[in-house]
């Protein structure tokens, strides 16, 4: 193998080179050696074999077999709903990779099908490949196995270091592996686990007394009662709200530990010193965790049993320690949310999940303006606002008393400068008077079916140039109701289907509500379909209907200006469709958190999906492969080049100033025909939160602004065609606010008192 040293140096030392080595011609077969099922099935008659790096996972490689099309074949397959274009295998010792020859003396590569039965093998016949190329490919496979096993670089390895990866007799290898796995499992199962409870941790006062530096702890082996996924030395810090800084508490040994006594997927974040355990927090999505590779830290929130919130930080000494802990924490949280083993996830799904924890990475097409220029412009724009207090109109003492009940949802009009707020069986109508003012205009009372049954709409959507409003009645999930806004009453019931429920709806396209378009889009828990109220009988269009066999738990749907569709689910996955009735072009795997709402830019380039504690931002532009430059709505992403999801979330130290844990309402881009999206708005508790989209695309994921109110924010959205004015529905009020009045999150802005920018105590 020494003859390859110089060539290996060129391809192996370049971390930016996705492909390590490639054999351009060959055939892929599935071989079954069992006596009953014996046979050899050709999977790809023309294929190429490639060893690729996984960009977001260090020391991880994939063996990729890609189908090669004859000239003219590709065009014939363009319209197929599903194509089997490549097979991807994680390069690891378990593949039992080996080389061989056919009866015609052609070189072959053979490996196990880890997803198949024990007697199934894949065989790539590299017909026409010369001996040096074959040997070089084999060497690269062994080097990839070495890096995967030892999590270390294979640079400067001697040939002898790779001998352990050369396949030997299968009986000996399988027996050894089976024994090790069984022994490990029995040890874990037999170990009792302590009762899980949060341990009290002494907090630091505003002015902690000086103390001699504590000795640096060395990471210890995991305690036998709670097996560890990771054990690393770290500094433990606690956020001091008075001083506005993280204060160091201890040098600790931090662990991600499994507590089998409370369940198969019950994990805890533990910290201990030589004196004993000092912290134990159950790992769950409410932790609002944030990982920073720049400062090698993990920050999170914790709410104690008595409701007191705190913010914590672990800071690691080395990048290796941080990376190991990051991977273990991500795995534990993923298993907790999905209730399945991490090892059962495909390698590309694992890569997708891990990539979502990478922070501050600049995205494609980000503007080149410097941060300093943005800051100066922002300060000039806000200087006058910050120097003067806002002036608010006086309360209208003659306004009628509000009826019982609270505001539940908001929808902002596309035409006529109107917004509509649902409160029980009433819908309040508000006019936008300009200068960030809203005014109560009228109300629609006693919303009822055509047969007179009063109901409180579960969801509403404007329709047909804002002359109609489509209502969802929770008591009649198979129907929609058409409310004539001018008449102020429901005039029609649209029975969609006898068996399929309507769980959410969306317009035919992003701006359909500004047109006479009559059709709309609906989803059930496992189906996507078009609804046309003009057809006789049930209103579902049979030719535009896609149903899945499994229970996918679809939760939200959004459309682009061209009518492409993004469908999200309670499982956390997102599917992208170019049309209704076909298979999804792209299926993005779940991170595990249920998606509460989804929105998409008019051009389909960006998606924002809302979970309880973070927003997930996804760029649908395909960056590599034969469909480079297309969007995920039109073409499938290569299996090894899924988009990198970005989390938009509140910093743990900011949440510490709030009186509640994070619970976002569905986030929305600003929108308007011919206008570019440049902001994202959402809310949590008493706070309106907005991100500057241009800064987000530069990788500044935590550059948000915020404003507090004295009531719970039910929902907020931008006024149509405006990227500055935000319409906000509080529990008992409706208001408009200019985005410039939001402030950078500080102790003062997060704990500010009542804000009343054009508050309307609506009398409906």
XYZ file of C-alpha atoms in Angstrom:
764
model
C 0.000 0.000 0.000
C 2.989 2.344 0.287
C 2.755 3.226 -3.419
C -0.380 5.231 -2.608
C 1.168 7.507 0.029
C 1.486 10.566 -2.198
C -1.962 10.139 -3.701
C -3.519 9.617 -0.281
C -1.861 12.771 0.914
C -3.618 14.770 -1.786
C -7.155 13.461 -1.298
C -7.215 12.517 2.368
C -5.751 15.717 3.790
C -8.294 17.933 2.056
C -11.345 18.107 4.373
C -13.240 20.133 1.771
C -13.062 17.338 -0.779
C -16.417 15.557 -0.493
C -15.313 12.641 -2.666
C -12.260 10.689 -1.570
C -12.160 8.171 -4.423
C -14.496 7.040 -7.182
C -14.797 4.087 -9.549
C -16.872 5.279 -12.494
C -18.029 1.993 -14.007
C -19.521 -1.149 -12.527
C -22.626 -3.122 -11.630
C -24.327 -3.531 -8.236
C -25.786 -6.898 -7.196
C -27.649 -8.138 -4.143
C -26.429 -11.636 -3.323
C -28.339 -14.057 -1.081
C -26.295 -16.984 0.115
C -29.076 -18.862 1.934
C -29.914 -22.272 0.557
C -33.615 -21.497 0.166
C -33.348 -17.904 -1.032
C -30.055 -18.214 -2.843
C -29.678 -15.957 -5.839
C -27.991 -12.944 -7.370
C -30.150 -9.919 -8.201
C -28.864 -7.044 -10.335
C -29.768 -3.731 -8.655
C -27.981 -1.296 -11.006
C -26.736 -2.491 -14.392
C -24.625 0.673 -14.745
C -23.305 2.281 -11.576
C -20.365 4.041 -9.981
C -18.921 3.590 -6.482
C -17.751 6.547 -4.383
C -16.306 6.992 -0.908
C -17.598 10.303 0.473
C -17.043 12.324 3.610
C -20.050 13.288 5.715
C -19.489 17.061 5.967
C -21.089 17.642 9.375
C -19.704 14.498 11.065
C -15.959 14.305 11.544
C -14.262 10.956 10.883
C -17.372 9.638 9.154
C -17.511 8.330 5.591
C -20.080 6.722 3.336
C -19.854 4.177 0.544
C -22.250 5.461 -2.126
C -23.346 3.411 -5.141
C -25.013 5.669 -7.713
C -27.005 4.566 -10.711
C -25.593 5.799 -14.036
C -28.044 6.538 -16.829
C -27.573 5.890 -20.498
C -27.996 8.931 -22.729
C -31.743 9.453 -23.103
C -32.712 7.297 -20.090
C -32.604 10.229 -17.684
C -35.195 12.174 -19.634
C -37.546 9.192 -19.576
C -37.359 9.120 -15.794
C -37.856 12.850 -15.180
C -41.576 12.516 -14.512
C -41.401 9.415 -12.347
C -42.643 10.044 -8.827
C -39.956 7.955 -7.166
C -36.606 6.842 -8.518
C -34.047 4.610 -6.878
C -30.932 6.563 -7.792
C -28.379 5.587 -5.157
C -27.663 3.335 -2.200
C -25.746 4.784 0.762
C -23.822 2.755 3.360
C -22.011 3.990 6.462
C -18.386 2.860 6.244
C -17.769 0.880 9.423
C -16.220 -2.364 10.543
C -19.639 -4.033 10.705
C -19.898 -3.967 6.886
C -17.350 -6.824 6.785
C -15.960 -5.265 3.631
C -13.807 -7.491 1.425
C -12.556 -7.816 -2.128
C -12.838 -10.675 -4.602
C -13.016 -11.670 -8.237
C -15.677 -12.941 -10.590
C -15.281 -16.062 -12.704
C -14.016 -13.744 -15.444
C -11.316 -12.381 -13.114
C -13.048 -9.007 -12.773
C -12.411 -7.249 -9.413
C -15.327 -7.032 -6.951
C -16.084 -5.340 -3.642
C -18.395 -7.156 -1.219
C -20.053 -5.997 2.001
C -22.970 -6.905 4.257
C -26.441 -5.436 3.901
C -26.863 -4.199 7.480
C -30.525 -3.336 6.819
C -31.276 -6.773 5.385
C -31.092 -10.366 6.519
C -27.914 -12.012 7.759
C -27.406 -13.901 4.491
C -27.644 -10.824 2.216
C -24.550 -9.230 0.725
C -23.956 -6.418 -1.754
C -21.423 -6.948 -4.524
C -20.035 -4.211 -6.750
C -18.379 -5.630 -9.861
C -15.779 -3.094 -11.008
C -15.370 -4.444 -14.519
C -12.426 -2.889 -16.324
C -10.872 -1.365 -13.207
C -7.125 -1.796 -13.065
C -5.301 -3.248 -10.074
C -3.822 0.043 -8.705
C -7.275 1.682 -8.686
C -8.858 -1.333 -7.020
C -6.146 -1.429 -4.346
C -6.405 2.322 -3.746
C -10.186 2.059 -3.256
C -9.691 -0.816 -0.815
C -7.099 1.163 1.168
C -9.415 4.156 1.438
C -12.175 1.921 2.806
C -9.862 0.628 5.535
C -8.710 4.147 6.428
C -12.342 5.279 6.697
C -13.068 2.337 9.013
C -10.080 3.304 11.167
C -11.304 6.895 11.556
C -14.842 5.748 12.322
C -13.685 3.324 15.010
C -11.028 5.436 16.731
C -12.444 8.935 16.009
C -8.956 9.962 14.949
C -7.210 10.915 11.727
C -5.794 8.151 9.552
C -2.901 10.373 8.450
C 0.538 8.758 8.651
C -0.830 5.309 9.401
C 1.384 2.333 8.765
C 0.015 -0.542 6.717
C 0.027 -2.714 9.824
C -2.464 -0.372 11.511
C -5.076 -1.290 8.923
C -4.699 -5.051 9.198
C -7.462 -5.364 11.794
C -10.020 -4.155 9.230
C -9.195 -6.779 6.609
C -12.073 -9.226 6.725
C -11.484 -12.623 8.273
C -13.621 -15.748 8.683
C -17.188 -14.604 9.414
C -17.857 -17.140 12.160
C -15.077 -15.848 14.397
C -15.953 -12.207 13.827
C -19.707 -12.591 14.416
C -19.189 -14.669 17.560
C -16.872 -12.103 19.037
C -19.156 -9.210 18.273
C -22.224 -10.996 19.578
C -20.516 -11.868 22.863
C -19.399 -8.311 23.464
C -22.853 -6.842 22.773
C -24.566 -9.378 25.007
C -22.173 -8.798 27.901
C -22.552 -5.039 27.649
C -26.330 -5.231 27.623
C -26.565 -7.619 30.550
C -24.359 -5.377 32.659
C -26.572 -2.383 31.925
C -29.864 -4.198 32.526
C -28.714 -5.750 35.762
C -27.665 -2.440 37.296
C -30.268 -0.733 39.481
C -30.822 2.994 38.981
C -31.552 5.514 41.729
C -34.836 7.345 42.032
C -34.636 10.340 39.737
C -34.991 13.682 41.438
C -33.517 17.117 40.977
C -30.769 17.812 43.482
C -30.586 21.221 45.200
C -27.705 23.325 43.989
C -26.480 26.306 45.962
C -26.792 29.488 43.921
C -24.248 32.249 43.923
C -25.042 35.617 45.450
C -24.592 38.874 43.565
C -21.155 39.375 45.107
C -19.667 35.954 45.743
C -16.837 35.809 48.256
C -13.378 35.223 46.880
C -12.246 31.642 47.093
C -9.061 29.838 46.159
C -9.167 28.234 42.718
C -10.477 24.709 42.775
C -8.332 21.933 41.394
C -9.122 20.860 37.869
C -11.083 17.623 37.814
C -10.275 14.740 35.569
C -13.216 13.047 33.844
C -14.090 9.856 35.686
C -15.709 6.696 34.428
C -19.486 6.609 34.487
C -21.162 5.481 37.682
C -22.497 1.934 37.375
C -26.055 2.866 38.404
C -26.596 5.259 35.475
C -24.645 4.308 32.323
C -23.146 7.297 30.510
C -23.211 8.265 26.850
C -20.510 10.863 27.508
C -18.333 11.860 30.465
C -16.215 15.012 30.211
C -14.516 17.537 32.504
C -16.084 21.010 32.347
C -16.686 24.272 34.179
C -20.205 24.725 35.585
C -21.598 28.279 35.469
C -24.902 29.770 36.713
C -26.484 32.935 35.310
C -26.492 35.831 37.807
C -29.474 37.978 36.833
C -28.415 40.934 38.968
C -24.958 41.214 37.443
C -25.931 39.947 33.987
C -23.110 37.387 33.758
C -22.524 33.665 34.094
C -20.750 32.991 37.399
C -18.543 29.958 37.752
C -19.738 27.464 40.365
C -17.457 24.444 40.183
C -15.063 22.424 38.121
C -17.185 19.360 37.494
C -17.417 16.084 35.684
C -20.403 16.425 33.327
C -22.298 13.387 32.105
C -25.127 12.507 29.766
C -26.550 9.513 31.605
C -29.289 6.953 31.040
C -31.653 6.129 33.897
C -33.133 2.735 32.975
C -35.306 2.728 36.113
C -37.529 5.403 34.576
C -37.656 4.117 31.039
C -35.726 2.982 28.019
C -35.248 6.532 26.802
C -34.943 8.501 30.042
C -31.771 10.612 30.030
C -30.276 13.087 32.493
C -27.665 15.819 32.426
C -25.515 15.318 35.540
C -22.626 17.244 37.086
C -20.528 16.124 40.041
C -17.414 17.025 42.005
C -15.191 14.956 44.285
C -17.690 15.687 47.060
C -20.649 14.291 45.119
C -23.345 15.171 42.612
C -24.267 18.862 42.364
C -26.749 18.937 39.465
C -29.268 16.590 37.886
C -31.607 17.860 35.144
C -33.797 15.618 33.014
C -33.038 16.054 29.296
C -36.103 17.315 27.429
C -37.076 19.909 24.856
C -38.014 22.514 27.520
C -34.328 22.887 28.369
C -33.981 25.327 25.448
C -30.419 24.084 25.010
C -27.932 25.990 22.869
C -24.503 24.730 21.859
C -21.695 27.113 20.917
C -18.719 25.679 19.088
C -16.935 29.033 19.317
C -16.704 29.025 23.102
C -17.147 25.258 23.547
C -20.212 25.646 25.738
C -23.671 24.210 26.361
C -26.266 26.540 27.892
C -29.771 25.566 28.975
C -32.717 26.532 31.163
C -34.199 24.654 34.072
C -37.528 25.178 35.835
C -37.556 23.827 39.392
C -40.529 22.092 40.986
C -41.587 25.365 42.617
C -41.555 27.181 39.258
C -38.293 29.090 39.662
C -36.288 29.362 36.444
C -32.509 29.367 36.112
C -29.957 29.369 33.324
C -26.874 27.137 33.324
C -23.725 26.723 31.279
C -21.122 24.001 30.855
C -17.840 25.085 29.300
C -15.458 22.434 28.044
C -11.668 22.536 27.864
C -11.157 21.065 24.412
C -12.987 20.873 21.111
C -12.875 17.082 21.308
C -14.640 17.084 24.673
C -17.264 19.556 23.446
C -17.932 17.553 20.270
C -18.286 14.273 22.163
C -20.694 15.830 24.655
C -22.642 17.569 21.902
C -23.164 14.306 20.028
C -24.206 12.446 23.177
C -26.645 15.168 24.274
C -28.174 15.354 20.782
C -28.573 11.598 20.692
C -30.191 11.493 24.148
C -32.659 14.260 23.309
C -33.519 12.687 19.942
C -34.208 9.297 21.538
C -36.296 10.979 24.255
C -38.471 12.747 21.687
C -38.775 9.891 19.164
C -38.802 6.882 21.523
C -36.591 4.851 19.218
C -32.909 4.014 19.254
C -30.521 6.459 17.589
C -28.803 3.511 15.935
C -31.967 2.774 13.956
C -31.812 6.172 12.228
C -30.149 6.254 8.824
C -26.730 7.871 8.678
C -28.035 10.780 6.595
C -30.801 11.343 9.157
C -28.250 11.377 11.977
C -26.168 13.847 9.995
C -29.230 16.069 9.454
C -30.081 16.075 13.176
C -26.494 16.782 14.255
C -26.146 19.573 11.708
C -29.073 21.406 13.334
C -26.922 21.998 16.426
C -24.196 23.818 14.460
C -24.450 27.553 15.064
C -23.395 30.772 13.364
C -22.762 29.340 9.916
C -23.276 31.836 7.102
C -25.863 30.691 4.605
C -25.791 30.831 0.841
C -26.550 34.167 -0.803
C -26.090 36.115 2.449
C -25.466 39.815 1.985
C -21.864 41.032 2.208
C -22.602 44.128 4.304
C -20.497 44.265 7.434
C -21.974 43.860 10.884
C -20.574 47.248 11.858
C -22.544 48.982 9.103
C -25.728 47.218 10.206
C -25.186 48.270 13.816
C -24.582 51.927 12.930
C -27.663 52.052 10.701
C -29.745 50.402 13.399
C -28.639 52.850 16.040
C -29.280 55.870 13.778
C -32.718 54.523 13.006
C -33.613 53.976 16.646
C -31.837 56.842 18.404
C -34.860 59.112 18.590
C -37.166 56.315 19.688
C -34.851 55.322 22.538
C -34.471 58.882 23.793
C -38.204 59.550 24.008
C -40.860 57.485 25.702
C -43.703 56.247 23.558
C -46.937 58.200 23.757
C -50.113 56.154 24.019
C -53.725 57.160 23.528
C -55.889 57.505 26.594
C -58.218 54.647 27.483
C -61.726 55.089 26.140
C -63.731 55.209 29.348
C -66.990 54.843 27.431
C -65.974 51.615 25.706
C -68.393 48.761 26.489
C -67.292 46.064 28.902
C -65.672 43.073 27.280
C -67.802 39.926 27.246
C -66.535 36.799 28.966
C -63.923 34.835 27.105
C -60.531 35.575 25.597
C -59.059 36.163 22.171
C -57.957 32.877 20.601
C -56.608 33.585 17.121
C -55.753 36.332 14.667
C -55.893 36.546 10.887
C -54.667 39.606 8.994
C -56.490 40.691 5.841
C -55.003 40.876 2.364
C -57.312 43.582 1.034
C -59.204 46.421 2.684
C -56.822 46.892 5.651
C -58.726 44.644 8.035
C -57.751 42.178 10.746
C -60.017 39.597 12.373
C -59.809 38.203 15.890
C -61.702 35.110 17.052
C -63.160 35.041 20.563
C -65.381 32.075 21.304
C -68.398 32.357 18.927
C -67.596 35.970 17.968
C -65.226 37.460 15.393
C -64.003 41.017 15.933
C -63.246 43.169 12.875
C -60.488 45.785 13.197
C -59.431 48.436 10.688
C -55.841 49.547 10.124
C -55.982 53.341 10.328
C -52.299 53.970 9.546
C -49.455 55.222 11.759
C -49.443 51.923 13.662
C -53.051 52.277 14.782
C -55.895 49.773 14.787
C -59.503 50.612 15.502
C -62.419 48.432 16.437
C -64.795 48.428 13.453
C -67.493 45.799 13.946
C -68.145 42.304 15.212
C -69.740 39.135 13.926
C -71.632 37.521 16.783
C -73.148 34.097 17.306
C -71.180 32.249 14.655
C -73.354 29.238 13.823
C -73.853 26.509 11.231
C -76.620 26.948 8.628
C -78.791 24.796 10.905
C -78.288 27.218 13.797
C -75.728 25.365 15.954
C -73.418 27.975 17.527
C -69.702 27.084 17.557
C -66.294 28.553 18.318
C -64.088 28.255 15.200
C -60.998 26.105 15.617
C -59.267 27.830 12.699
C -60.205 30.564 10.231
C -58.819 31.582 6.827
C -59.764 34.508 4.582
C -60.887 33.551 1.084
C -62.007 35.009 -2.264
C -60.528 38.534 -2.032
C -61.365 38.785 1.667
C -65.119 38.560 0.988
C -65.386 35.164 2.672
C -63.910 33.453 5.671
C -63.501 29.664 5.799
C -64.184 28.304 9.289
C -63.273 24.973 10.870
C -65.766 23.648 13.399
C -64.190 21.283 15.963
C -67.528 19.463 16.304
C -67.700 18.750 12.539
C -64.163 17.748 11.439
C -65.329 16.497 8.002
C -66.725 19.889 6.951
C -65.761 23.517 6.407
C -68.077 26.510 6.737
C -68.286 29.516 4.437
C -68.872 32.787 6.296
C -69.966 35.747 4.158
C -68.137 38.670 5.756
C -70.426 41.358 4.343
C -73.560 39.595 5.631
C -71.862 38.523 8.856
C -73.165 34.957 8.834
C -72.317 31.416 7.737
C -74.060 30.765 4.430
C -72.778 27.306 3.448
C -71.484 24.044 4.855
C -68.897 22.348 2.631
C -68.844 18.608 3.362
C -65.322 17.621 2.297
C -65.439 13.834 2.760
C -67.432 11.252 4.669
C -64.414 9.531 6.218
C -61.434 11.877 5.929
C -61.176 14.757 8.393
C -59.891 18.256 7.625
C -57.226 19.038 10.223
C -55.711 22.147 8.639
C -56.174 24.295 5.526
C -54.143 26.669 3.354
C -54.784 28.817 0.270
C -54.153 27.430 -3.220
C -51.054 29.633 -3.368
C -49.366 32.294 -1.279
C -51.479 35.181 -2.614
C -54.638 33.308 -3.657
C -56.736 35.267 -1.160
C -56.219 38.392 -3.288
C -57.853 36.669 -6.265
C -61.232 34.983 -6.996
C -59.529 31.560 -6.663
C -62.107 29.167 -5.202
C -60.082 26.040 -4.401
C -58.000 25.552 -1.294
C -55.689 22.933 0.203
C -56.488 20.631 3.104
C -54.680 18.003 5.155
C -55.762 15.220 7.478
C -53.416 13.307 9.769
C -52.147 11.266 6.802
C -53.511 12.860 3.602
C -53.049 15.938 1.420
C -55.884 17.015 -0.880
C -57.538 19.829 -2.811
C -60.952 21.183 -1.855
C -63.254 22.730 -4.474
C -66.533 24.125 -3.049
C -68.025 24.345 -6.562
C -68.277 20.602 -7.136
C -71.481 18.783 -6.230
C -71.575 16.437 -3.279
C -68.433 16.170 -1.187
C -65.881 18.855 -2.021
C -62.671 16.840 -2.169
C -61.110 16.637 -5.647
C -60.436 12.929 -6.152
C -57.735 13.469 -8.784
C -55.731 15.656 -6.389
C -55.488 13.487 -3.324
C -52.481 11.843 -1.705
C -52.915 9.543 1.285
C -50.251 7.666 3.212
C -50.816 4.267 4.801
C -49.045 5.159 8.045
C -50.276 7.699 10.557
C -48.028 10.641 9.728
C -49.694 13.120 12.087
C -49.659 16.014 9.616
C -50.118 19.262 11.531
C -49.618 22.214 9.172
C -49.434 23.138 5.494
C -48.204 26.224 3.618
C -48.004 27.165 -0.071
C -45.624 29.200 -2.232
C -46.622 31.792 -4.814
C -46.440 29.040 -7.459
C -48.622 26.681 -5.411
C -45.861 24.331 -4.218
C -46.594 22.841 -0.787
C -44.743 22.320 2.494
C -46.423 19.870 4.887
C -45.181 19.485 8.480
C -46.135 16.977 11.144
C -46.362 16.420 14.869
C -43.470 13.976 14.463
C -41.271 16.866 13.318
C -40.694 15.880 9.691
C -41.365 18.135 6.686
C -42.402 17.057 3.180
C -42.092 19.249 0.090
C -44.485 18.716 -2.841
C -44.542 20.269 -6.298
C -48.202 19.306 -6.723
C -51.033 17.569 -4.883
C -51.544 13.916 -5.726
C -47.880 13.053 -6.211
C -45.220 11.759 -3.848
C -43.153 14.327 -1.985
C -40.056 15.465 -3.843
C -38.221 15.953 -0.553
C -38.741 14.395 2.885
C -36.768 16.049 5.680
C -36.352 13.793 8.732
C -37.674 14.822 12.148
C -35.595 16.344 14.905
C -38.298 14.998 17.226
C -40.189 18.095 18.354
C -43.779 18.451 17.069
C -44.156 21.207 14.466
C -46.926 23.624 15.426
C -46.959 25.695 12.248
C -45.073 26.181 8.987
C -44.569 29.144 6.663
C -42.671 29.524 3.389
C -41.335 32.443 1.394
C -43.183 33.324 -1.799
C -40.401 31.931 -4.012
C -40.163 28.709 -1.974
C -36.519 29.250 -1.069
C -36.964 29.356 2.725
C -39.162 27.500 5.199
C -39.718 28.408 8.846
C -41.268 25.711 11.038
C -42.323 26.439 14.605
C -41.822 24.077 17.532
C -42.518 24.859 21.164
C -39.001 26.103 22.012
C -37.367 26.995 18.689
C -38.001 27.912 15.080
C -36.471 25.726 12.397
C -35.226 27.599 9.319
C -34.497 25.549 6.196
C -32.964 26.603 2.891
C -34.554 24.488 0.139
C -31.905 25.306 -2.492
C -30.080 22.171 -3.666
C -26.366 22.935 -3.475
C -24.790 19.928 -5.144
C -25.510 17.001 -7.423
C -27.175 16.952 -10.804
C -30.049 19.145 -9.611
C -27.822 21.930 -8.280
C -29.726 25.212 -8.284
C -33.186 23.620 -8.095
C -35.407 23.789 -5.012
C -36.409 20.858 -2.859
C -40.018 21.375 -3.982
C -39.060 20.419 -7.540
C -36.234 17.886 -7.082
C -34.997 15.564 -4.365
C -31.922 16.464 -2.345
C -29.041 14.003 -2.691
C -29.081 11.598 0.242
C -25.706 12.910 1.416
C -26.478 16.597 0.927
C -29.644 17.338 2.866
C -30.103 21.000 3.811
C -28.673 22.134 7.144
C -31.558 23.161 9.445
C -30.947 26.251 11.578
C -32.504 26.786 14.997
C -33.788 30.237 15.913
C -34.217 30.288 19.675
C -34.018 32.583 22.663
C -30.786 32.632 24.615
C -30.977 30.762 27.907
C -29.913 33.809 29.913
C -32.725 35.872 28.358
C -35.285 33.209 29.216
C -34.048 33.370 32.822
C -35.536 36.882 33.075
C -38.956 35.699 31.911
C -41.616 34.291 34.168
C -42.258 31.215 32.019
C -40.625 28.669 29.762
C -40.588 29.274 26.010
C -43.742 28.400 24.065
C -43.718 29.928 20.590
C -46.790 30.735 18.516
C -46.567 29.907 14.765
C -43.923 32.143 13.188
C -44.562 34.112 9.997
C -42.487 35.883 7.362
C -43.591 39.359 6.377
C -45.393 39.079 3.039
C -46.589 41.146 0.112
C -46.752 40.744 -3.649
C -43.411 41.712 -5.171
C -41.856 42.266 -1.721
C -38.904 40.340 -0.389
C -39.215 38.681 2.996
C -36.841 40.350 5.450
C -38.285 39.595 8.892
C -39.760 36.752 10.949
C -42.181 37.368 13.813
C -43.528 35.102 16.555
C -44.428 35.361 20.237
C -44.057 33.522 23.519
C -45.981 34.313 26.669
C -46.106 38.097 27.095
C -43.424 38.757 24.467
C -43.443 39.623 20.771
C -40.203 38.405 19.167
C -38.821 39.317 15.720
C -35.703 38.289 13.793
C -34.022 40.321 11.070
C -33.987 37.774 8.247
C -30.948 39.343 6.535
C -28.919 38.883 9.718
C -30.198 35.335 10.158
C -28.946 34.447 6.679
C -25.504 35.722 7.730
C -25.505 33.216 10.564
C -26.520 35.634 13.333
C -29.181 33.343 14.685
C -29.595 35.012 18.086
C -29.928 38.627 16.852
C -33.581 39.059 17.711
C -35.597 41.896 19.199
C -38.369 41.700 21.727
C -41.183 43.589 23.449
C -43.138 42.702 26.567
C -46.835 43.298 27.243
C -48.878 42.904 30.404
C -51.002 40.180 28.810
C -50.386 36.892 27.083
C -49.780 37.308 23.338
C -52.239 35.035 21.540
C -50.895 35.539 18.002
C -49.096 38.144 15.919
C -48.403 38.737 12.225
C -47.177 41.444 9.899
C -49.690 43.681 8.194
C -49.959 42.527 4.582
C -47.495 44.339 2.319
C -45.642 45.851 5.297
C -42.439 44.683 6.937
C -42.623 47.182 9.817
C -46.152 47.130 11.237
C -47.052 44.106 13.361
C -50.644 43.335 14.351
C -50.804 41.728 17.798
C -53.726 39.984 19.474
C -53.418 39.857 23.258
C -55.811 37.889 25.418
C -58.094 40.900 25.899
C -56.741 43.538 23.518
C -55.706 44.096 19.909
C -52.895 46.435 18.921
C -50.475 47.502 16.211
C -46.800 48.148 16.805
C -43.917 49.303 14.641
C -41.072 46.805 14.523
C -38.670 49.633 15.413
C -40.254 49.743 18.879
C -38.967 46.281 19.664
C -35.729 46.308 21.662
C -32.635 44.217 22.015
C -33.196 41.691 24.835
C -31.790 43.037 28.097
C -32.850 42.782 31.698
C -34.666 46.110 31.298
C -36.531 45.226 28.096
C -37.426 41.716 29.234
C -38.789 42.916 32.568
C -40.440 46.087 31.201
C -43.937 47.012 32.283
C -47.082 47.519 30.246
C -46.741 48.641 26.628
C -49.840 50.115 25.001
C -49.040 51.078 21.434
C -52.516 51.645 19.984
C -54.200 49.125 22.266
C -57.871 48.636 21.521
C -60.042 47.324 24.326
C -62.428 45.894 21.781
C -66.116 45.819 22.710
C -67.171 42.783 20.657
